[in-house]
Amino acid sequence: MSTEETAATPAAPSNFIHDIIAEHAQSGRFGGRVHTRFPPEPNGYLHIGHAKSICLNFGLAKTYGGKCNLRFDDTNPAKEDVEYVDSIMDDVRWLGFEWDGLFYASDYFETIYQYAEQLIEKGLAYVDSSTTEEVRAQRGSLTEAGQHNPYRERTVAENRDLFRRMRAGEFADGAHVLRAKIDMAHPNMTMRDPLLYRIRHAHHHRTGDAWCIYPLYDFTHGYSDSLEGITHSICTLEFENHRPLYDWLIDELGLYHPQQIEFARLNLTHTMMSKRKLLELVETKSVSGWDDPRMPTIAGIRRRGYTPAAMRAFCEEVGVTRFNGLTSMGVLENAVRADLNKTAPRAMAVLKPLKVVLTNYPEGQVDELEAVNNPEDPAAGTRLVPFTKTLYIEQDDFREDPPKQFFRLAPGREVRLRYAYLITCQEAVKDPVTGEITELRCTYDPLTRGGNAPDGRKVKSTIHWVSAEQAVTAEVRLYDHLFSIENVANIPEGEDWKTHLNPKSLEVISDAKLERSLATSQPGYRCQFERLGYFCVDSKDSTPEHLVFNRTATLKDTLAKIEKRGG
Ligand code: ATP
Ligand code: MG
């Protein structure tokens, strides 16, 4: 689906899961209970797709006065780590949610082992000693039934004995697996004797060396849901094929049975939602870490300056469907703009400074001018900004030879300095060698304090500025899309997707000039730089001596409007 189509879908598509819950409420299936869970595997940092799942699961619990657990699906010892566990808890809380129960699938290892023995006793599971290649070859295809191998006919006693010896550590990795005995001709390949356990002599971040056999995800997941009394087990569409197995495993043992429900994954343009690939970006140092502000991780967008409210609003807006699509990054950016427009204090900052000297302004004089902190929030009040003889304006706000639609400063032209005076450019001073413009010599009209001329004359443009004498120098990091192509998922298998990384995703400005009031901004502080965008103080690299600001989002729309109306 194209971005345009995505943009054309209704703002808040109805959530079909509400209908399912309503049905259950009517039939009494769960006695009116709603108990969901968010089940991440702790093998990486959470991304924006996970945020959608978090908002959905915790949101449903909230809507229905139910509960939501946080469960770590930690069945794969090789890739998991406590660093990830900690970051996941931190991110869930940052999004504004608190779990009712905190669980680890690894806590159920003993119980799940007992379930496996029960299946063996019922003749529903067997130890297969084929190699991985043999197992694959015997599975058949969509058009061809799988084949039975002799191990499938092992007796219960034989299976019990072998499985216990697998647990006891008698065999090397890969020597045997435990499989469900279902149907090798089943049209759903997931049901062709799926693997339940494999041997892995690996250290687990929680259970240590207690186990050398580990249950597979499909074998663990439903039982974990069942043990926790989950009512609605919500997962992404690719698990739809696994639902019959989920149901079979629970029903064959006569256990409490939650309802699995699938919904479409979130995909965003110009980025990717895969922990595995995001880890690759971190490991190859293509980004500075999991919390690089260009990353689609929750840690990254947090550091970028996104608010939890904006993230929740975004998840609400994209809605929950059963249709895999591609959402424009613009939808996410608009969500943070909408939130910060209401809440972020305004300030003036000049990213690419051009010096302006007011030739008729008294040397050493400081005029403290009143500036509005947030036009959207009168309660935010006002502040004083110092106006002095030497100022900085944006290089882009001056043209020596202005094109037709350019209404900002140019030789002989008068413009308004925001909250200050009308100034007129008299001369552009150039470097004699390079020819580069080094400063503008301008005059100001002392009668225009506050920005209006008593004689009613109009100017076509208002530009921002900073006092050169009282400016704070800061590093400003401007971020752009991580990938230059829109649909990263479309990169053919085998092609190195990293070649599509946007080489211009980060521009560092080392000597931006900020208004005085920003000198003491603390890490995490968010504001709008007027006419430029939303920015926040970097939570890692910023110090009082060396301020670092990250651009959260541009103000694209506003700038375009200012240009259009020429004010
Ligand atoms: P990844 O491929 O990035 O590792 P995953 O699905 O393997 O993702 P899990 O840790 O297993 O990651 O996911 C935890 C929960 O988040 C699951 O319920 C999963 O369905 C959901 N989830 C993961 N990615 C997305 C996404 N892009 N959109 C919506 N939900 C997602
Ligand atoms: Mg996974």
XYZ file of C-alpha atoms and ligand atoms in Angstrom:
599
model
C 0.000 0.000 0.000
C 1.329 3.447 -0.819
C 1.727 6.311 1.617
C -1.091 8.215 -0.068
C -3.467 5.334 0.532
C -2.421 5.170 4.149
C -3.013 8.866 4.546
C -6.474 8.430 3.057
C -7.611 5.876 5.660
C -9.864 7.333 8.352
C -8.105 9.139 11.199
C -9.200 6.582 13.797
C -10.221 3.285 12.200
C -12.551 1.317 14.416
C -10.796 -1.237 16.529
C -12.186 -4.670 15.662
C -10.855 -6.054 18.931
C -13.567 -4.140 20.788
C -16.139 -6.163 18.851
C -14.502 -9.441 19.860
C -14.421 -8.395 23.506
C -18.071 -7.355 23.308
C -18.944 -10.787 21.919
C -17.143 -12.484 24.776
C -18.850 -10.219 27.280
C -22.187 -11.350 25.825
C -21.394 -15.057 25.672
C -19.809 -14.902 29.132
C -16.718 -16.743 27.878
C -14.339 -14.992 30.259
C -16.887 -13.951 32.845
C -16.572 -10.362 31.682
C -12.837 -10.284 32.409
C -10.265 -8.577 30.184
C -6.684 -9.563 30.888
C -4.069 -8.816 28.241
C -0.283 -8.992 28.195
C 2.613 -7.390 26.383
C 5.126 -10.194 25.687
C 8.460 -8.889 24.339
C 11.458 -11.097 23.812
C 14.331 -9.333 25.616
C 16.660 -9.532 22.616
C 16.806 -5.830 21.778
C 15.342 -2.439 22.528
C 11.679 -1.792 21.842
C 10.700 0.051 18.675
C 7.693 2.106 17.625
C 5.901 -1.066 16.500
C 6.124 -2.337 20.053
C 4.722 0.988 21.241
C 1.637 0.195 19.191
C 1.310 -3.205 20.847
C 1.881 -1.669 24.300
C -0.745 1.034 23.757
C -3.164 -1.584 22.455
C -2.726 -4.123 25.265
C -2.482 -1.695 28.161
C -5.136 0.501 26.553
C -7.668 -2.355 26.360
C -7.058 -3.241 29.992
C -7.670 0.354 30.941
C -10.796 0.716 28.804
C -12.391 -2.392 30.282
C -11.154 -2.026 33.843
C -9.056 -5.148 33.305
C -5.407 -6.055 33.739
C -2.310 -6.161 31.592
C 0.855 -8.122 32.326
C 4.359 -7.500 31.172
C 5.860 -10.857 30.270
C 9.337 -11.425 28.992
C 9.257 -14.195 26.417
C 12.764 -15.282 27.253
C 12.996 -18.761 25.763
C 16.024 -18.149 23.563
C 19.089 -17.916 25.824
C 21.570 -16.990 23.122
C 20.247 -13.560 22.226
C 18.787 -12.306 25.465
C 20.190 -9.972 28.036
C 19.239 -8.121 31.247
C 20.201 -4.832 29.611
C 17.225 -5.373 27.317
C 14.926 -6.372 30.167
C 15.731 -3.121 31.986
C 15.317 -0.959 28.911
C 11.945 -2.564 28.099
C 10.567 -1.864 31.569
C 11.838 1.682 31.350
C 10.216 2.221 27.947
C 6.829 0.802 28.984
C 6.768 3.139 31.986
C 7.877 6.070 29.860
C 4.874 5.459 27.608
C 2.745 5.925 30.700
C 1.783 2.347 31.572
C 2.286 0.187 34.629
C 1.888 -3.587 34.453
C -0.324 -5.557 36.812
C 1.865 -8.645 36.784
C 5.529 -8.971 35.833
C 6.427 -12.430 34.515
C 9.140 -14.271 32.667
C 8.408 -17.243 30.445
C 11.547 -18.765 31.958
C 9.714 -18.895 35.299
C 7.464 -21.504 33.685
C 10.268 -23.749 32.390
C 9.589 -26.478 34.953
C 5.813 -26.388 34.384
C 6.258 -26.396 30.629
C 8.651 -29.314 30.904
C 5.924 -31.188 32.790
C 3.446 -30.330 30.020
C 5.872 -31.828 27.513
C 6.023 -35.036 29.551
C 2.230 -35.114 29.647
C 2.104 -34.882 25.864
C 4.627 -37.729 25.658
C 2.496 -39.840 28.024
C -0.532 -39.216 25.798
C 1.434 -40.272 22.726
C 1.264 -36.733 21.379
C 4.974 -35.930 21.375
C 8.096 -37.809 20.338
C 11.839 -37.431 20.347
C 13.151 -37.039 16.810
C 16.839 -37.786 16.202
C 16.922 -36.572 12.622
C 19.312 -33.835 11.606
C 17.962 -30.337 10.995
C 18.305 -30.939 7.243
C 16.361 -34.186 7.441
C 13.594 -32.546 9.442
C 13.368 -29.817 6.832
C 13.367 -32.254 3.929
C 10.667 -34.419 5.524
C 8.301 -31.498 6.097
C 7.065 -31.496 2.523
C 5.664 -28.344 0.936
C 2.379 -26.548 0.456
C 1.542 -28.953 -2.353
C 3.162 -32.071 -0.930
C 2.523 -33.916 2.300
C 5.428 -34.410 4.698
C 6.980 -37.814 5.351
C 6.987 -39.890 8.497
C 10.330 -40.995 9.828
C 10.987 -44.061 12.020
C 11.493 -41.918 15.156
C 7.837 -40.947 14.974
C 6.991 -44.536 15.974
C 9.046 -44.499 19.175
C 7.173 -45.836 22.169
C 6.054 -43.658 25.057
C 8.664 -45.308 27.288
C 11.417 -44.650 24.787
C 10.364 -41.007 24.359
C 10.090 -40.465 28.103
C 13.555 -41.902 28.652
C 15.190 -39.919 25.844
C 13.498 -36.666 26.820
C 14.634 -37.037 30.441
C 18.159 -37.712 29.264
C 17.960 -34.632 27.024
C 17.138 -32.618 30.123
C 19.921 -34.298 32.093
C 22.462 -33.044 29.572
C 23.475 -36.399 28.091
C 23.354 -35.158 24.496
C 25.053 -32.531 22.422
C 23.218 -29.591 20.840
C 21.169 -30.747 17.882
C 21.322 -34.474 18.691
C 17.566 -34.715 19.314
C 14.480 -32.534 19.386
C 11.068 -33.050 20.912
C 8.215 -32.723 18.425
C 4.447 -32.727 18.684
C 2.841 -35.671 16.912
C 0.042 -34.015 14.979
C -0.252 -34.504 11.233
C 2.561 -34.552 8.673
C 0.018 -34.004 5.888
C -1.716 -31.025 7.499
C -2.414 -28.225 4.996
C -1.123 -25.763 7.594
C 2.626 -26.404 7.711
C 2.776 -25.178 11.304
C 0.824 -28.294 12.286
C 3.270 -30.772 10.697
C 4.774 -32.095 13.886
C 6.175 -28.773 15.122
C 9.334 -28.658 17.226
C 8.675 -28.230 20.937
C 12.103 -28.488 22.547
C 15.692 -28.343 21.424
C 19.004 -28.941 23.122
C 21.001 -25.796 23.779
C 23.912 -25.888 26.160
C 23.712 -22.168 26.768
C 23.703 -19.847 29.743
C 20.354 -18.140 30.280
C 20.210 -14.617 31.690
C 17.793 -15.733 34.418
C 17.932 -19.492 34.805
C 21.703 -19.670 34.434
C 22.848 -23.211 33.657
C 19.806 -24.953 35.138
C 18.613 -25.989 31.676
C 20.245 -27.329 28.575
C 16.959 -27.861 26.730
C 14.797 -24.898 25.847
C 11.131 -24.863 24.766
C 10.336 -23.158 21.474
C 8.372 -19.950 21.324
C 5.156 -21.572 20.057
C 5.303 -24.215 22.745
C 5.832 -21.687 25.523
C 3.654 -18.816 24.502
C 0.155 -20.237 24.796
C 0.958 -22.044 28.044
C 2.306 -18.801 29.507
C -0.918 -17.037 28.506
C -2.949 -19.871 29.976
C -1.021 -19.926 33.270
C -1.518 -16.188 33.705
C -5.254 -16.356 33.002
C -4.914 -14.096 29.966
C -8.240 -13.606 28.193
C -7.164 -11.956 24.921
C -3.740 -12.881 23.588
C -3.036 -10.247 20.982
C -0.248 -10.785 18.476
C 0.700 -9.739 14.953
C -0.750 -11.245 11.767
C 2.139 -13.571 10.993
C 0.972 -15.691 13.933
C -2.443 -16.338 12.411
C -1.107 -19.627 10.985
C 0.099 -20.571 14.429
C -3.281 -20.186 16.077
C -4.369 -23.812 15.399
C -1.202 -24.957 17.163
C -1.796 -22.535 20.035
C -5.275 -24.029 20.426
C -4.154 -27.640 19.982
C -1.429 -27.467 22.639
C -3.790 -25.989 25.216
C -6.758 -28.209 24.394
C -4.862 -31.507 24.328
C -3.896 -30.878 27.950
C -7.330 -29.529 28.875
C -5.965 -26.211 30.145
C -7.612 -22.820 30.522
C -7.933 -21.398 27.020
C -7.284 -17.729 26.127
C -8.355 -16.314 22.752
C -5.533 -15.466 20.347
C -6.276 -12.410 18.187
C -4.053 -11.141 15.394
C -3.628 -7.575 14.128
C -1.423 -5.909 11.500
C 2.098 -4.850 12.401
C 2.976 -1.219 12.250
C 5.364 -0.309 9.452
C 6.682 3.192 8.923
C 8.249 4.769 5.864
C 11.983 5.521 5.825
C 12.766 3.227 8.742
C 12.448 -0.397 9.857
C 10.844 -2.329 12.680
C 13.071 -5.267 13.340
C 15.148 -5.687 16.462
C 17.514 -7.951 14.604
C 18.280 -5.337 11.957
C 18.360 -2.497 14.436
C 20.937 -4.498 16.398
C 22.952 -4.769 13.202
C 22.929 -0.975 12.871
C 24.197 -0.697 16.432
C 26.863 -3.374 15.991
C 28.173 -1.964 12.718
C 28.237 1.492 14.340
C 25.988 2.872 11.609
C 24.308 4.733 14.469
C 25.661 5.809 17.841
C 23.630 3.224 19.776
C 20.122 1.906 20.447
C 19.162 5.377 21.652
C 20.557 7.249 18.663
C 17.827 9.846 17.991
C 17.520 8.605 14.399
C 16.595 5.111 15.553
C 12.926 4.053 15.540
C 13.457 2.661 19.019
C 11.498 4.082 21.913
C 14.848 4.978 23.494
C 15.775 6.831 20.295
C 12.593 8.814 19.877
C 12.630 9.664 23.580
C 16.073 11.136 23.184
C 14.923 12.844 20.026
C 12.353 14.724 22.132
C 9.127 12.866 21.422
C 6.604 12.935 24.254
C 4.711 9.909 25.608
C 1.459 11.754 24.863
C 2.463 12.173 21.210
C 3.324 8.485 20.938
C 0.017 7.426 22.439
C -1.872 9.804 20.149
C 0.004 8.394 17.170
C -0.871 4.801 18.085
C -4.486 5.813 18.526
C -4.515 7.507 15.154
C -3.013 4.624 13.155
C -5.564 2.333 14.766
C -5.737 -1.433 14.825
C -6.545 -3.327 11.659
C -6.003 -6.686 10.018
C -4.461 -5.124 6.963
C -0.681 -4.800 6.586
C 0.177 -1.323 5.369
C 2.872 1.275 5.423
C 2.273 4.381 7.492
C 3.940 7.625 6.520
C 6.549 8.944 8.922
C 4.714 12.244 8.481
C 1.862 10.883 10.603
C 4.281 10.333 13.484
C 5.866 13.759 13.009
C 2.473 15.437 12.959
C 1.598 13.760 16.244
C 4.616 15.234 17.983
C 4.078 18.644 16.371
C 0.486 18.704 17.561
C 1.514 17.896 21.125
C 4.521 20.190 21.335
C 2.645 23.057 19.711
C 0.422 23.075 22.786
C 3.082 22.493 25.402
C 6.521 23.628 24.241
C 7.770 27.083 25.283
C 9.019 29.210 22.396
C 12.523 30.592 22.169
C 14.663 32.227 19.537
C 17.727 30.529 18.147
C 19.824 31.097 15.060
C 21.297 27.975 13.517
C 23.383 29.540 10.743
C 24.310 32.962 12.087
C 24.793 36.088 10.033
C 25.954 39.089 12.032
C 23.856 42.244 11.952
C 25.211 45.576 13.264
C 22.661 48.304 13.959
C 24.654 51.380 13.072
C 22.286 53.839 14.782
C 21.818 51.808 17.977
C 23.746 53.090 21.036
C 26.852 51.058 21.898
C 26.417 49.070 25.129
C 22.669 49.644 25.374
C 20.506 46.643 26.294
C 16.781 46.834 25.658
C 14.864 44.090 27.454
C 11.905 43.173 25.260
C 8.882 41.171 26.252
C 8.369 37.922 24.345
C 5.430 35.516 24.548
C 6.391 32.064 25.857
C 3.615 30.136 24.174
C 0.901 31.746 22.070
C -1.145 28.529 22.512
C -0.993 28.756 26.286
C -1.515 32.181 27.862
C -0.648 30.725 31.272
C 2.925 30.197 30.054
C 3.443 33.967 30.390
C 6.224 36.069 28.937
C 9.982 36.507 29.279
C 12.479 39.234 28.525
C 14.911 38.920 25.632
C 17.886 41.289 25.369
C 18.165 43.485 22.298
C 21.607 44.941 21.548
C 23.630 46.705 18.862
C 24.985 43.461 17.413
C 22.604 40.658 16.579
C 22.510 37.402 14.680
C 19.924 36.492 12.110
C 19.630 33.355 9.999
C 21.780 33.387 6.833
C 18.705 32.126 5.001
C 16.775 35.238 5.994
C 18.965 37.461 3.839
C 19.460 37.533 0.076
C 21.689 40.033 -1.618
C 19.735 39.529 -4.801
C 16.300 38.373 -3.630
C 14.161 36.250 -5.918
C 10.615 37.423 -6.544
C 8.875 35.564 -3.750
C 11.560 36.323 -1.164
C 10.203 38.873 1.329
C 12.838 38.676 4.009
C 15.845 40.928 4.423
C 17.646 42.305 1.356
C 19.647 45.462 0.648
C 17.420 48.543 1.121
C 14.557 46.453 2.500
C 12.832 46.801 5.871
C 11.683 43.789 7.930
C 10.420 43.211 11.451
C 12.569 41.546 14.087
C 10.270 39.371 16.167
C 9.167 41.139 19.398
C 11.603 43.963 18.623
C 11.957 46.680 15.988
C 11.776 47.266 12.261
C 15.222 47.277 10.719
C 16.432 48.248 7.250
C 19.461 46.735 5.571
C 21.860 49.418 4.383
C 24.864 47.397 3.341
C 26.166 43.830 3.064
C 29.838 43.745 4.063
C 31.917 41.122 2.250
C 35.183 39.414 2.875
C 37.565 40.991 0.357
C 39.186 37.647 -0.437
C 36.321 35.141 -0.497
C 33.516 37.520 -1.374
C 31.434 35.918 1.370
C 29.021 38.185 3.249
C 30.437 38.649 6.756
C 27.978 41.108 8.243
C 25.011 43.292 7.491
C 24.985 46.949 8.434
C 21.430 47.945 9.212
C 19.524 50.789 10.839
C 16.661 50.337 13.267
C 13.662 52.607 13.762
C 13.476 53.447 17.500
C 9.790 54.338 17.110
C 8.875 50.757 16.225
C 9.574 49.054 19.575
C 7.330 45.971 19.805
C 7.266 45.687 16.017
C 4.762 48.243 14.770
C 5.379 51.573 13.048
C 3.380 54.520 14.394
C 2.853 55.739 10.828
C 1.195 52.423 9.983
C 3.704 51.360 7.319
C 3.831 47.653 6.707
C 6.676 45.194 6.234
C 6.279 41.877 4.484
C 8.310 39.703 6.791
C 9.105 38.976 10.423
C 12.340 37.193 11.180
C 13.867 35.831 14.365
C 17.152 36.970 15.850
C 19.423 36.628 18.853
C 21.550 39.242 20.614
C 25.182 38.560 19.658
C 26.404 40.048 22.901
C 24.249 37.828 25.094
C 23.924 34.709 22.959
C 24.601 31.212 24.220
C 26.560 29.050 21.801
C 25.288 25.500 21.419
C 25.670 22.400 19.323
C 22.515 21.554 17.422
C 21.908 18.184 15.800
C 19.524 18.152 12.876
C 18.069 14.760 12.080
C 16.534 13.467 8.926
C 15.171 10.076 7.838
C 17.378 7.116 8.669
C 16.816 5.599 5.210
C 16.617 7.449 1.918
C 14.051 5.042 0.497
C 10.448 4.950 1.572
C 9.726 1.259 1.875
C 12.723 -0.373 3.490
C 10.890 -3.713 3.714
C 10.844 -3.823 -0.090
C 14.621 -4.127 -0.401
C 15.156 -7.496 -2.087
C 16.503 -10.302 0.057
C 20.241 -10.616 -0.486
C 20.792 -6.923 -1.195
C 22.653 -5.044 1.538
C 19.890 -2.911 2.989
C 22.464 -0.746 4.766
C 23.442 0.816 1.437
C 20.094 2.611 1.579
C 20.923 4.426 4.805
C 20.522 8.172 4.341
C 24.031 9.692 4.364
C 22.478 13.017 5.380
C 20.475 11.714 8.322
C 22.535 13.813 10.744
C 23.817 17.352 10.330
C 25.758 18.778 13.245
C 25.853 22.525 13.751
C 28.550 23.368 16.236
C 27.988 27.085 16.757
C 24.294 27.823 16.828
C 23.353 30.972 18.762
C 20.552 30.717 21.300
C 18.754 33.370 23.291
C 19.997 33.939 26.825
C 17.051 32.242 28.558
C 18.166 28.848 27.214
C 21.567 28.982 28.973
C 20.403 26.870 31.898
C 18.246 24.347 29.997
C 18.396 20.907 31.545
C 18.728 17.598 29.685
C 15.365 16.571 28.270
C 14.066 20.153 28.137
C 11.826 20.667 25.104
C 11.069 23.914 23.329
C 10.240 25.374 19.967
C 12.894 27.426 18.230
C 10.660 29.937 16.495
C 10.333 29.334 12.769
C 12.725 26.367 12.926
C 11.124 23.472 14.720
C 10.914 21.613 18.000
C 14.114 20.883 19.828
C 15.157 19.244 23.063
C 18.303 19.193 25.136
C 20.166 15.944 24.559
C 19.907 13.688 27.598
C 23.336 12.140 27.151
C 25.833 14.593 25.698
C 24.627 17.985 26.858
C 26.443 19.728 29.736
C 26.018 23.242 31.169
C 29.305 24.184 29.454
C 28.442 22.553 26.152
C 24.753 22.570 25.424
C 23.534 20.075 22.836
C 20.074 20.322 21.301
C 18.384 17.670 19.141
C 15.835 18.603 16.542
C 12.680 16.648 17.302
C 10.748 17.802 14.233
C 10.713 20.667 11.809
C 7.932 23.211 11.597
C 7.597 22.667 7.868
C 4.013 23.730 7.655
C 4.384 26.908 9.680
C 7.381 28.098 7.673
C 5.542 27.500 4.434
C 2.632 29.533 5.760
C 4.831 32.423 6.902
C 6.422 32.507 3.465
C 3.073 32.413 1.747
C 1.482 35.237 3.603
C 4.778 37.103 3.538
C 4.681 37.877 7.227
P 11.102 -7.909 16.048
O 10.962 -8.642 14.752
O 11.355 -6.473 15.902
O 12.052 -8.577 16.995
P 9.053 -9.244 17.411
O 7.624 -9.349 17.018
O 9.917 -10.429 17.254
O 9.667 -7.996 16.693
P 8.637 -9.347 20.215
O 9.551 -8.917 21.276
O 8.373 -10.787 20.045
O 9.200 -8.720 18.878
O 7.265 -8.542 20.270
C 6.557 -8.207 21.419
C 5.161 -7.836 21.009
O 5.191 -6.694 20.180
C 4.509 -8.953 20.225
O 3.198 -9.134 20.695
C 4.551 -8.451 18.809
O 3.477 -8.952 18.086
C 4.470 -6.933 18.990
N 5.099 -6.233 17.868
C 6.356 -6.392 17.414
N 6.571 -5.632 16.327
C 5.420 -4.975 16.075
C 4.994 -4.036 15.076
N 5.809 -3.621 14.112
N 3.730 -3.570 15.145
C 2.916 -3.969 16.121
N 3.244 -4.849 17.077
C 4.470 -5.351 17.070
Mg 10.742 -11.949 18.008
